Amino acid sequence: MANHFIVLSVIICITLLNFMMWSGTNYGSNSIPAQVSQLYTSLLSQNSNSSSIESNMEEIREKLDAELEILKQLKVGSHSGSFEEHFMKMREYSANQVPLRKRTLAQIFKPQEYYLLYGALAPEVFCPEKVRVGTVGDGGKWVCNPWKVPKNTVLFSLGLNNYIGFEEEWQKMTENGNVLYGFDAAEQNPITRATYAKIRGTSKKALISVATDTSKSKYTIEDLAKEFNVTTIEILKIDIEGAELTCLIPFLEKYPVCQIYLELHGGAPEHAKLLREIAHLGYRLFSYEVNGFELKACEYSFIAETCIEKYGGLRIANYLDFKN
């Protein structure tokens, strides 16, 4: 009976050791290895009545102690250096790449030079709590820490196309915390309008344009904001099939926005030009995602320089304003 108990005890100790080595979890200094060793010693002293069994168990203990020592060394090595130290190394490395990225973006002249465009891109801000709202598929956007969005602030959504999955998920995450305004060139169907209204949303038929012409349902982004008495926009979501190339910058020059989620359409030079203009106004790229169907479309996510700390972001290196 004693033999069986000792063997079972050793199996338990070894199983615990294997679990610790597999998980790599920090259990707090070296307390667990010490506890395993103490447990083994206690079991051995209480149940070993045979010198031969004790000899065999002592050999097993030596092997177990050797494994524990290896585990201690692995645990010490895995936690060498703080996050701040590693981040500063990455930041310095990224800063050294800025001149090359700027030169590459400045040399994009042909519509099909997407290999230069996308090869030169990298996040300018690191957002630890970056999530894709809208999950998979078209319509999803990469967002920096949506849980930090102030309550009752405005989310402007340009281009609904009867798909409001992003807005629905957003309001679930923020507990219906924001006021939504959605616009599209086509009138949204009754189900979309009703659902949008339930999540604090107001929708309107509006073709985004460089000039307002109400007879044709054409509006500038600025005039839409004025119509609904919106003076501050926290989140700006844009998917307007190319109109962003002419309509976005005039709006951003007058209205501050904290985060921009933009689907940009056009040739490589058009992408590079608009990215530079957005960066020149003080917005930093924290994510991008090339459209899986066509290279001319890409999702870009920006955060304003003045909002980085509010959302817990960390600056890396700026390069998109590549003519400065």
mmCIF file of C-alpha atoms in Angstrom:
data_model
loop_
_atom_site.group_PDB
_atom_site.id
_atom_site.type_symbol
_atom_site.label_atom_id
_atom_site.label_comp_id
_atom_site.label_asym_id
_atom_site.label_seq_id
_atom_site.Cartn_x
_atom_site.Cartn_y
_atom_site.Cartn_z
ATOM 1 C CA MET A 1 0.000 0.000 0.000
ATOM 2 C CA ALA A 2 2.847 2.363 0.910
ATOM 3 C CA ASN A 3 4.538 1.635 -2.407
ATOM 4 C CA HIS A 4 1.414 2.513 -4.339
ATOM 5 C CA PHE A 5 0.961 5.725 -2.390
ATOM 6 C CA ILE A 6 4.534 6.856 -3.018
ATOM 7 C CA VAL A 7 4.335 6.080 -6.728
ATOM 8 C CA LEU A 8 1.068 7.982 -6.959
ATOM 9 C CA SER A 9 2.621 10.931 -5.136
ATOM 10 C CA VAL A 10 5.569 11.035 -7.512
ATOM 11 C CA ILE A 11 3.222 10.926 -10.500
ATOM 12 C CA ILE A 12 1.301 13.888 -9.075
ATOM 13 C CA CYS A 13 4.518 15.869 -8.565
ATOM 14 C CA ILE A 14 5.783 15.154 -12.076
ATOM 15 C CA THR A 15 2.386 16.002 -13.582
ATOM 16 C CA LEU A 16 2.419 19.336 -11.762
ATOM 17 C CA LEU A 17 5.930 20.009 -13.012
ATOM 18 C CA ASN A 18 4.986 19.241 -16.612
ATOM 19 C CA PHE A 19 1.958 21.512 -16.377
ATOM 20 C CA MET A 20 4.113 24.370 -15.098
ATOM 21 C CA MET A 21 6.642 23.937 -17.895
ATOM 22 C CA TRP A 22 3.898 23.739 -20.527
ATOM 23 C CA SER A 23 1.975 26.800 -19.365
ATOM 24 C CA GLY A 24 4.911 29.064 -18.558
ATOM 25 C CA THR A 25 2.651 30.842 -16.084
ATOM 26 C CA ASN A 26 4.285 33.088 -13.491
ATOM 27 C CA TYR A 27 3.169 31.595 -10.207
ATOM 28 C CA GLY A 28 5.165 34.060 -8.138
ATOM 29 C CA SER A 29 8.960 33.805 -7.722
ATOM 30 C CA ASN A 30 9.940 30.180 -7.101
ATOM 31 C CA SER A 31 7.300 29.291 -4.524
ATOM 32 C CA ILE A 32 5.691 26.493 -6.537
ATOM 33 C CA PRO A 33 8.929 24.569 -7.222
ATOM 34 C CA ALA A 34 9.717 24.809 -3.508
ATOM 35 C CA GLN A 35 6.254 23.554 -2.610
ATOM 36 C CA VAL A 36 6.608 20.587 -4.969
ATOM 37 C CA SER A 37 9.906 19.652 -3.369
ATOM 38 C CA GLN A 38 8.488 20.019 0.151
ATOM 39 C CA LEU A 39 5.458 17.926 -0.759
ATOM 40 C CA TYR A 40 7.664 15.173 -2.095
ATOM 41 C CA THR A 41 9.859 15.176 1.046
ATOM 42 C CA SER A 42 6.821 15.020 3.314
ATOM 43 C CA LEU A 43 5.262 12.137 1.436
ATOM 44 C CA LEU A 44 8.511 10.241 1.353
ATOM 45 C CA SER A 45 9.178 10.625 5.092
ATOM 46 C CA GLN A 46 5.645 9.575 6.009
ATOM 47 C CA ASN A 47 5.334 6.524 3.803
ATOM 48 C CA SER A 48 8.773 5.085 3.051
ATOM 49 C CA ASN A 49 9.429 2.030 5.210
ATOM 50 C CA SER A 50 11.711 0.262 2.808
ATOM 51 C CA SER A 51 15.340 1.186 2.134
ATOM 52 C CA SER A 52 15.070 -0.017 -1.470
ATOM 53 C CA ILE A 53 12.003 2.114 -2.087
ATOM 54 C CA GLU A 54 13.730 5.074 -0.467
ATOM 55 C CA SER A 55 16.758 4.598 -2.692
ATOM 56 C CA ASN A 56 14.618 4.528 -5.824
ATOM 57 C CA MET A 57 12.624 7.519 -4.706
ATOM 58 C CA GLU A 58 15.787 9.464 -3.917
ATOM 59 C CA GLU A 59 16.967 8.920 -7.472
ATOM 60 C CA ILE A 60 13.634 10.181 -8.771
ATOM 61 C CA ARG A 61 13.877 13.173 -6.470
ATOM 62 C CA GLU A 62 17.295 14.125 -7.841
ATOM 63 C CA LYS A 63 15.915 14.048 -11.371
ATOM 64 C CA LEU A 64 12.898 16.061 -10.296
ATOM 65 C CA ASP A 65 15.096 18.675 -8.610
ATOM 66 C CA ALA A 66 17.155 18.957 -11.788
ATOM 67 C CA GLU A 67 14.001 19.554 -13.834
ATOM 68 C CA LEU A 68 12.827 22.157 -11.335
ATOM 69 C CA GLU A 69 16.131 23.998 -11.634
ATOM 70 C CA ILE A 70 15.745 24.109 -15.412
ATOM 71 C CA LEU A 71 12.241 25.482 -14.950
ATOM 72 C CA LYS A 72 13.543 28.226 -12.642
ATOM 73 C CA GLN A 73 16.073 29.307 -15.249
ATOM 74 C CA LEU A 74 13.441 29.343 -17.981
ATOM 75 C CA LYS A 75 11.093 31.450 -15.874
ATOM 76 C CA VAL A 76 13.818 33.972 -15.068
ATOM 77 C CA GLY A 77 14.840 34.266 -18.718
ATOM 78 C CA SER A 78 11.293 34.647 -20.023
ATOM 79 C CA HIS A 79 10.712 37.806 -17.990
ATOM 80 C CA SER A 80 13.971 39.606 -18.679
ATOM 81 C CA GLY A 81 13.364 43.237 -19.595
ATOM 82 C CA SER A 82 10.210 45.278 -19.135
ATOM 83 C CA PHE A 83 7.598 46.101 -21.753
ATOM 84 C CA GLU A 84 8.828 49.696 -21.731
ATOM 85 C CA GLU A 85 12.368 48.593 -22.556
ATOM 86 C CA HIS A 86 11.237 46.421 -25.461
ATOM 87 C CA PHE A 87 8.874 49.100 -26.750
ATOM 88 C CA MET A 88 11.629 51.717 -26.753
ATOM 89 C CA LYS A 89 13.825 49.369 -28.793
ATOM 90 C CA MET A 90 11.017 48.880 -31.291
ATOM 91 C CA ARG A 91 10.348 52.619 -31.392
ATOM 92 C CA GLU A 92 14.002 53.408 -32.063
ATOM 93 C CA TYR A 93 14.142 50.754 -34.779
ATOM 94 C CA SER A 94 10.999 52.184 -36.407
ATOM 95 C CA ALA A 95 12.333 55.743 -36.243
ATOM 96 C CA ASN A 96 15.394 54.653 -38.211
ATOM 97 C CA GLN A 97 13.085 53.448 -40.997
ATOM 98 C CA VAL A 98 11.263 56.781 -41.362
ATOM 99 C CA PRO A 99 13.517 58.281 -44.092
ATOM 100 C CA LEU A 100 13.138 55.197 -46.298
ATOM 101 C CA ARG A 101 9.363 55.089 -45.840
ATOM 102 C CA LYS A 102 9.091 58.779 -46.733
ATOM 103 C CA ARG A 103 11.236 58.384 -49.850
ATOM 104 C CA THR A 104 9.210 55.385 -50.987
ATOM 105 C CA LEU A 105 5.857 57.139 -50.594
ATOM 106 C CA ALA A 106 7.168 60.229 -52.390
ATOM 107 C CA GLN A 107 8.146 58.088 -55.400
ATOM 108 C CA ILE A 108 4.659 56.706 -56.069
ATOM 109 C CA PHE A 109 3.458 58.067 -59.418
ATOM 110 C CA LYS A 110 1.666 55.225 -61.198
ATOM 111 C CA PRO A 111 -1.834 53.957 -60.305
ATOM 112 C CA GLN A 112 -0.727 50.325 -59.987
ATOM 113 C CA GLU A 113 2.235 50.942 -57.675
ATOM 114 C CA TYR A 114 0.416 49.420 -54.715
ATOM 115 C CA TYR A 115 3.480 47.323 -53.919
ATOM 116 C CA LEU A 116 5.290 50.553 -53.028
ATOM 117 C CA LEU A 117 2.314 51.968 -51.147
ATOM 118 C CA TYR A 118 1.480 48.998 -48.945
ATOM 119 C CA GLY A 119 5.119 48.007 -48.526
ATOM 120 C CA ALA A 120 5.898 51.428 -47.060
ATOM 121 C CA LEU A 121 3.078 51.462 -44.518
ATOM 122 C CA ALA A 122 3.443 50.758 -40.805
ATOM 123 C CA PRO A 123 1.533 51.893 -37.700
ATOM 124 C CA GLU A 124 2.579 55.285 -36.367
ATOM 125 C CA VAL A 125 0.810 54.637 -33.067
ATOM 126 C CA PHE A 126 0.578 51.424 -31.069
ATOM 127 C CA CYS A 127 -2.870 50.844 -29.588
ATOM 128 C CA PRO A 128 -2.756 48.014 -26.997
ATOM 129 C CA GLU A 129 -6.547 47.625 -27.020
ATOM 130 C CA LYS A 130 -7.128 47.602 -30.767
ATOM 131 C CA VAL A 131 -10.156 45.562 -31.845
ATOM 132 C CA ARG A 132 -12.016 44.971 -35.090
ATOM 133 C CA VAL A 133 -15.583 46.124 -34.584
ATOM 134 C CA GLY A 134 -17.921 44.501 -37.073
ATOM 135 C CA THR A 135 -15.892 41.279 -36.741
ATOM 136 C CA VAL A 136 -15.139 39.668 -40.111
ATOM 137 C CA GLY A 137 -16.122 40.670 -43.623
ATOM 138 C CA ASP A 138 -16.875 43.977 -45.273
ATOM 139 C CA GLY A 139 -17.960 46.759 -42.956
ATOM 140 C CA GLY A 140 -15.653 45.930 -40.050
ATOM 141 C CA LYS A 141 -13.264 48.620 -38.798
ATOM 142 C CA TRP A 142 -10.147 48.531 -36.645
ATOM 143 C CA VAL A 143 -10.784 50.663 -33.561
ATOM 144 C CA CYS A 144 -8.506 51.940 -30.813
ATOM 145 C CA ASN A 145 -10.022 51.106 -27.426
ATOM 146 C CA PRO A 146 -13.769 51.668 -27.978
ATOM 147 C CA TRP A 147 -14.329 51.257 -24.227
ATOM 148 C CA LYS A 148 -12.645 54.627 -23.714
ATOM 149 C CA VAL A 149 -15.027 56.555 -25.970
ATOM 150 C CA PRO A 150 -16.739 59.232 -23.833
ATOM 151 C CA LYS A 151 -20.447 58.745 -23.233
ATOM 152 C CA ASN A 152 -22.930 60.663 -25.395
ATOM 153 C CA THR A 153 -20.324 61.722 -27.931
ATOM 154 C CA VAL A 154 -21.079 61.625 -31.654
ATOM 155 C CA LEU A 155 -20.300 58.908 -34.182
ATOM 156 C CA PHE A 156 -20.717 60.143 -37.765
ATOM 157 C CA SER A 157 -21.130 57.316 -40.284
ATOM 158 C CA LEU A 158 -20.840 58.220 -43.973
ATOM 159 C CA GLY A 159 -22.014 55.377 -46.205
ATOM 160 C CA LEU A 160 -24.470 52.912 -44.642
ATOM 161 C CA ASN A 161 -25.630 50.901 -47.663
ATOM 162 C CA ASN A 162 -28.310 49.188 -45.534
ATOM 163 C CA TYR A 163 -25.616 47.505 -43.479
ATOM 164 C CA ILE A 164 -25.272 48.730 -39.905
ATOM 165 C CA GLY A 165 -23.483 45.765 -38.328
ATOM 166 C CA PHE A 166 -20.631 48.010 -37.214
ATOM 167 C CA GLU A 167 -22.966 50.440 -35.477
ATOM 168 C CA GLU A 168 -24.967 47.679 -33.794
ATOM 169 C CA GLU A 169 -21.861 46.010 -32.411
ATOM 170 C CA TRP A 170 -20.416 49.375 -31.402
ATOM 171 C CA GLN A 171 -23.459 50.248 -29.322
ATOM 172 C CA LYS A 172 -23.406 46.834 -27.651
ATOM 173 C CA MET A 173 -19.773 47.353 -26.662
ATOM 174 C CA THR A 174 -20.387 50.864 -25.372
ATOM 175 C CA GLU A 175 -23.785 50.085 -23.808
ATOM 176 C CA ASN A 176 -25.580 52.379 -26.245
ATOM 177 C CA GLY A 177 -23.254 55.123 -25.133
ATOM 178 C CA ASN A 178 -22.994 57.207 -28.297
ATOM 179 C CA VAL A 179 -25.220 59.299 -30.518
ATOM 180 C CA LEU A 180 -25.182 58.057 -34.121
ATOM 181 C CA TYR A 181 -25.754 59.911 -37.377
ATOM 182 C CA GLY A 182 -25.741 57.851 -40.558
ATOM 183 C CA PHE A 183 -25.847 58.971 -44.186
ATOM 184 C CA ASP A 184 -26.026 57.247 -47.538
ATOM 185 C CA ALA A 185 -26.610 58.200 -51.164
ATOM 186 C CA ALA A 186 -29.681 55.925 -51.197
ATOM 187 C CA GLU A 187 -32.658 55.922 -48.875
ATOM 188 C CA GLN A 188 -32.272 53.133 -46.323
ATOM 189 C CA ASN A 189 -34.988 50.503 -46.112
ATOM 190 C CA PRO A 190 -37.580 50.638 -43.294
ATOM 191 C CA ILE A 191 -35.952 47.817 -41.315
ATOM 192 C CA THR A 192 -32.550 49.541 -41.365
ATOM 193 C CA ARG A 193 -34.050 52.879 -40.327
ATOM 194 C CA ALA A 194 -36.044 51.297 -37.493
ATOM 195 C CA THR A 195 -33.063 49.324 -36.206
ATOM 196 C CA TYR A 196 -30.828 52.372 -36.442
ATOM 197 C CA ALA A 197 -33.304 54.426 -34.442
ATOM 198 C CA LYS A 198 -33.324 51.811 -31.658
ATOM 199 C CA ILE A 199 -29.578 52.231 -31.179
ATOM 200 C CA ARG A 200 -29.766 56.032 -30.860
ATOM 201 C CA GLY A 201 -29.237 56.570 -34.572
ATOM 202 C CA THR A 202 -30.603 59.140 -37.012
ATOM 203 C CA SER A 203 -30.305 58.384 -40.724
ATOM 204 C CA LYS A 204 -30.678 60.578 -43.792
ATOM 205 C CA LYS A 205 -30.385 60.237 -47.549
ATOM 206 C CA ALA A 206 -27.335 62.294 -48.470
ATOM 207 C CA LEU A 207 -24.806 62.020 -51.268
ATOM 208 C CA ILE A 208 -21.513 63.361 -49.909
ATOM 209 C CA SER A 209 -20.269 66.095 -52.219
ATOM 210 C CA VAL A 210 -17.925 69.088 -52.401
ATOM 211 C CA ALA A 211 -20.941 71.417 -52.489
ATOM 212 C CA THR A 212 -24.438 71.208 -51.057
ATOM 213 C CA ASP A 213 -27.418 70.982 -53.416
ATOM 214 C CA THR A 214 -30.490 69.928 -51.450
ATOM 215 C CA SER A 215 -32.562 69.493 -54.625
ATOM 216 C CA LYS A 216 -30.262 66.597 -55.541
ATOM 217 C CA SER A 217 -29.710 65.402 -51.963
ATOM 218 C CA LYS A 218 -26.057 66.438 -52.172
ATOM 219 C CA TYR A 219 -24.355 67.654 -49.007
ATOM 220 C CA THR A 220 -20.942 68.513 -47.715
ATOM 221 C CA ILE A 221 -19.955 66.768 -44.490
ATOM 222 C CA GLU A 222 -19.793 70.152 -42.783
ATOM 223 C CA ASP A 223 -23.351 71.065 -43.786
ATOM 224 C CA LEU A 224 -24.660 67.734 -42.486
ATOM 225 C CA ALA A 225 -23.010 68.430 -39.139
ATOM 226 C CA LYS A 226 -24.570 71.897 -39.046
ATOM 227 C CA GLU A 227 -28.014 70.536 -39.940
ATOM 228 C CA PHE A 228 -27.979 68.322 -36.843
ATOM 229 C CA ASN A 229 -26.280 70.928 -34.621
ATOM 230 C CA VAL A 230 -23.188 68.763 -34.244
ATOM 231 C CA THR A 231 -20.131 70.765 -33.240
ATOM 232 C CA THR A 232 -17.820 67.947 -32.130
ATOM 233 C CA ILE A 233 -17.383 64.486 -33.647
ATOM 234 C CA GLU A 234 -15.571 61.814 -31.664
ATOM 235 C CA ILE A 235 -15.654 59.065 -34.311
ATOM 236 C CA LEU A 236 -15.840 59.486 -38.092
ATOM 237 C CA LYS A 237 -16.516 56.351 -40.153
ATOM 238 C CA ILE A 238 -16.252 56.743 -43.936
ATOM 239 C CA ASP A 239 -17.079 54.479 -46.864
ATOM 240 C CA ILE A 240 -18.262 56.740 -49.682
ATOM 241 C CA GLU A 241 -16.747 55.043 -52.747
ATOM 242 C CA GLY A 242 -14.187 57.645 -53.778
ATOM 243 C CA ALA A 243 -15.840 60.871 -52.598
ATOM 244 C CA GLU A 244 -13.391 60.892 -49.678
ATOM 245 C CA LEU A 245 -10.673 62.047 -52.086
ATOM 246 C CA THR A 246 -12.299 65.462 -52.470
ATOM 247 C CA CYS A 247 -14.650 65.827 -49.485
ATOM 248 C CA LEU A 248 -12.731 64.711 -46.402
ATOM 249 C CA ILE A 249 -9.908 67.235 -46.046
ATOM 250 C CA PRO A 250 -12.101 70.385 -46.238
ATOM 251 C CA PHE A 251 -14.148 68.945 -43.376
ATOM 252 C CA LEU A 252 -11.165 67.947 -41.221
ATOM 253 C CA GLU A 253 -9.700 71.427 -41.626
ATOM 254 C CA LYS A 254 -12.709 72.798 -39.721
ATOM 255 C CA TYR A 255 -13.915 69.955 -37.492
ATOM 256 C CA PRO A 256 -11.655 68.123 -35.031
ATOM 257 C CA VAL A 257 -12.202 64.357 -34.846
ATOM 258 C CA CYS A 258 -10.592 61.885 -32.435
ATOM 259 C CA GLN A 259 -10.656 58.705 -34.540
ATOM 260 C CA ILE A 260 -11.197 58.196 -38.276
ATOM 261 C CA TYR A 261 -12.053 54.858 -39.903
ATOM 262 C CA LEU A 262 -11.666 55.342 -43.629
ATOM 263 C CA GLU A 263 -12.091 53.033 -46.595
ATOM 264 C CA LEU A 264 -10.055 54.717 -49.299
ATOM 265 C CA HIS A 265 -10.589 53.999 -53.003
ATOM 266 C CA GLY A 266 -8.262 54.952 -55.844
ATOM 267 C CA GLY A 267 -4.883 54.475 -57.441
ATOM 268 C CA ALA A 268 -1.700 54.266 -55.393
ATOM 269 C CA PRO A 269 -0.819 57.983 -55.886
ATOM 270 C CA GLU A 270 -4.293 59.004 -54.698
ATOM 271 C CA HIS A 271 -3.886 56.903 -51.563
ATOM 272 C CA ALA A 272 -0.467 58.381 -50.826
ATOM 273 C CA LYS A 273 -1.691 61.949 -51.376
ATOM 274 C CA LEU A 274 -4.726 61.668 -49.097
ATOM 275 C CA LEU A 275 -2.761 59.842 -46.398
ATOM 276 C CA ARG A 276 -0.200 62.651 -46.425
ATOM 277 C CA GLU A 277 -2.910 65.319 -46.207
ATOM 278 C CA ILE A 278 -4.599 63.554 -43.285
ATOM 279 C CA ALA A 279 -1.258 63.189 -41.505
ATOM 280 C CA HIS A 280 -0.471 66.862 -42.120
ATOM 281 C CA LEU A 281 -3.591 67.749 -40.113
ATOM 282 C CA GLY A 282 -2.282 65.855 -37.087
ATOM 283 C CA TYR A 283 -3.729 62.356 -37.501
ATOM 284 C CA ARG A 284 -1.632 59.230 -36.968
ATOM 285 C CA LEU A 285 -2.146 55.831 -38.584
ATOM 286 C CA PHE A 286 -2.667 52.997 -36.104
ATOM 287 C CA SER A 287 -4.035 50.307 -38.437
ATOM 288 C CA TYR A 288 -4.550 49.463 -42.099
ATOM 289 C CA GLU A 289 -6.131 46.517 -43.896
ATOM 290 C CA VAL A 290 -5.963 45.964 -47.652
ATOM 291 C CA ASN A 291 -9.263 44.953 -49.240
ATOM 292 C CA GLY A 292 -9.244 41.264 -50.122
ATOM 293 C CA PHE A 293 -11.150 41.828 -53.368
ATOM 294 C CA GLU A 294 -9.194 44.695 -54.924
ATOM 295 C CA LEU A 295 -5.927 46.474 -54.202
ATOM 296 C CA LYS A 296 -7.393 49.894 -54.937
ATOM 297 C CA ALA A 297 -9.396 49.778 -51.695
ATOM 298 C CA CYS A 298 -7.885 49.789 -48.223
ATOM 299 C CA GLU A 299 -9.168 50.389 -44.691
ATOM 300 C CA TYR A 300 -7.184 52.974 -42.722
ATOM 301 C CA SER A 301 -7.643 53.842 -39.053
ATOM 302 C CA PHE A 302 -6.302 57.122 -37.668
ATOM 303 C CA ILE A 303 -6.185 58.726 -34.258
ATOM 304 C CA ALA A 304 -5.682 62.437 -33.659
ATOM 305 C CA GLU A 305 -2.392 63.440 -32.079
ATOM 306 C CA THR A 306 -4.380 65.165 -29.331
ATOM 307 C CA CYS A 307 -6.356 61.990 -28.516
ATOM 308 C CA ILE A 308 -3.560 59.405 -28.289
ATOM 309 C CA GLU A 309 -3.210 59.522 -24.501
ATOM 310 C CA LYS A 310 -6.970 59.511 -23.968
ATOM 311 C CA TYR A 311 -7.259 56.167 -25.744
ATOM 312 C CA GLY A 312 -4.125 54.653 -24.226
ATOM 313 C CA GLY A 313 -2.040 54.772 -27.407
ATOM 314 C CA LEU A 314 1.750 54.926 -27.623
ATOM 315 C CA ARG A 315 3.583 56.945 -30.268
ATOM 316 C CA ILE A 316 5.978 55.038 -32.510
ATOM 317 C CA ALA A 317 7.224 57.135 -35.449
ATOM 318 C CA ASN A 318 5.563 59.569 -37.875
ATOM 319 C CA TYR A 319 6.296 59.306 -41.587
ATOM 320 C CA LEU A 320 3.045 59.784 -43.542
ATOM 321 C CA ASP A 321 3.495 63.551 -43.836
ATOM 322 C CA PHE A 322 6.316 62.599 -46.162
ATOM 323 C CA LYS A 323 6.898 65.970 -47.826
ATOM 324 C CA ASN A 324 7.877 67.628 -44.535
#
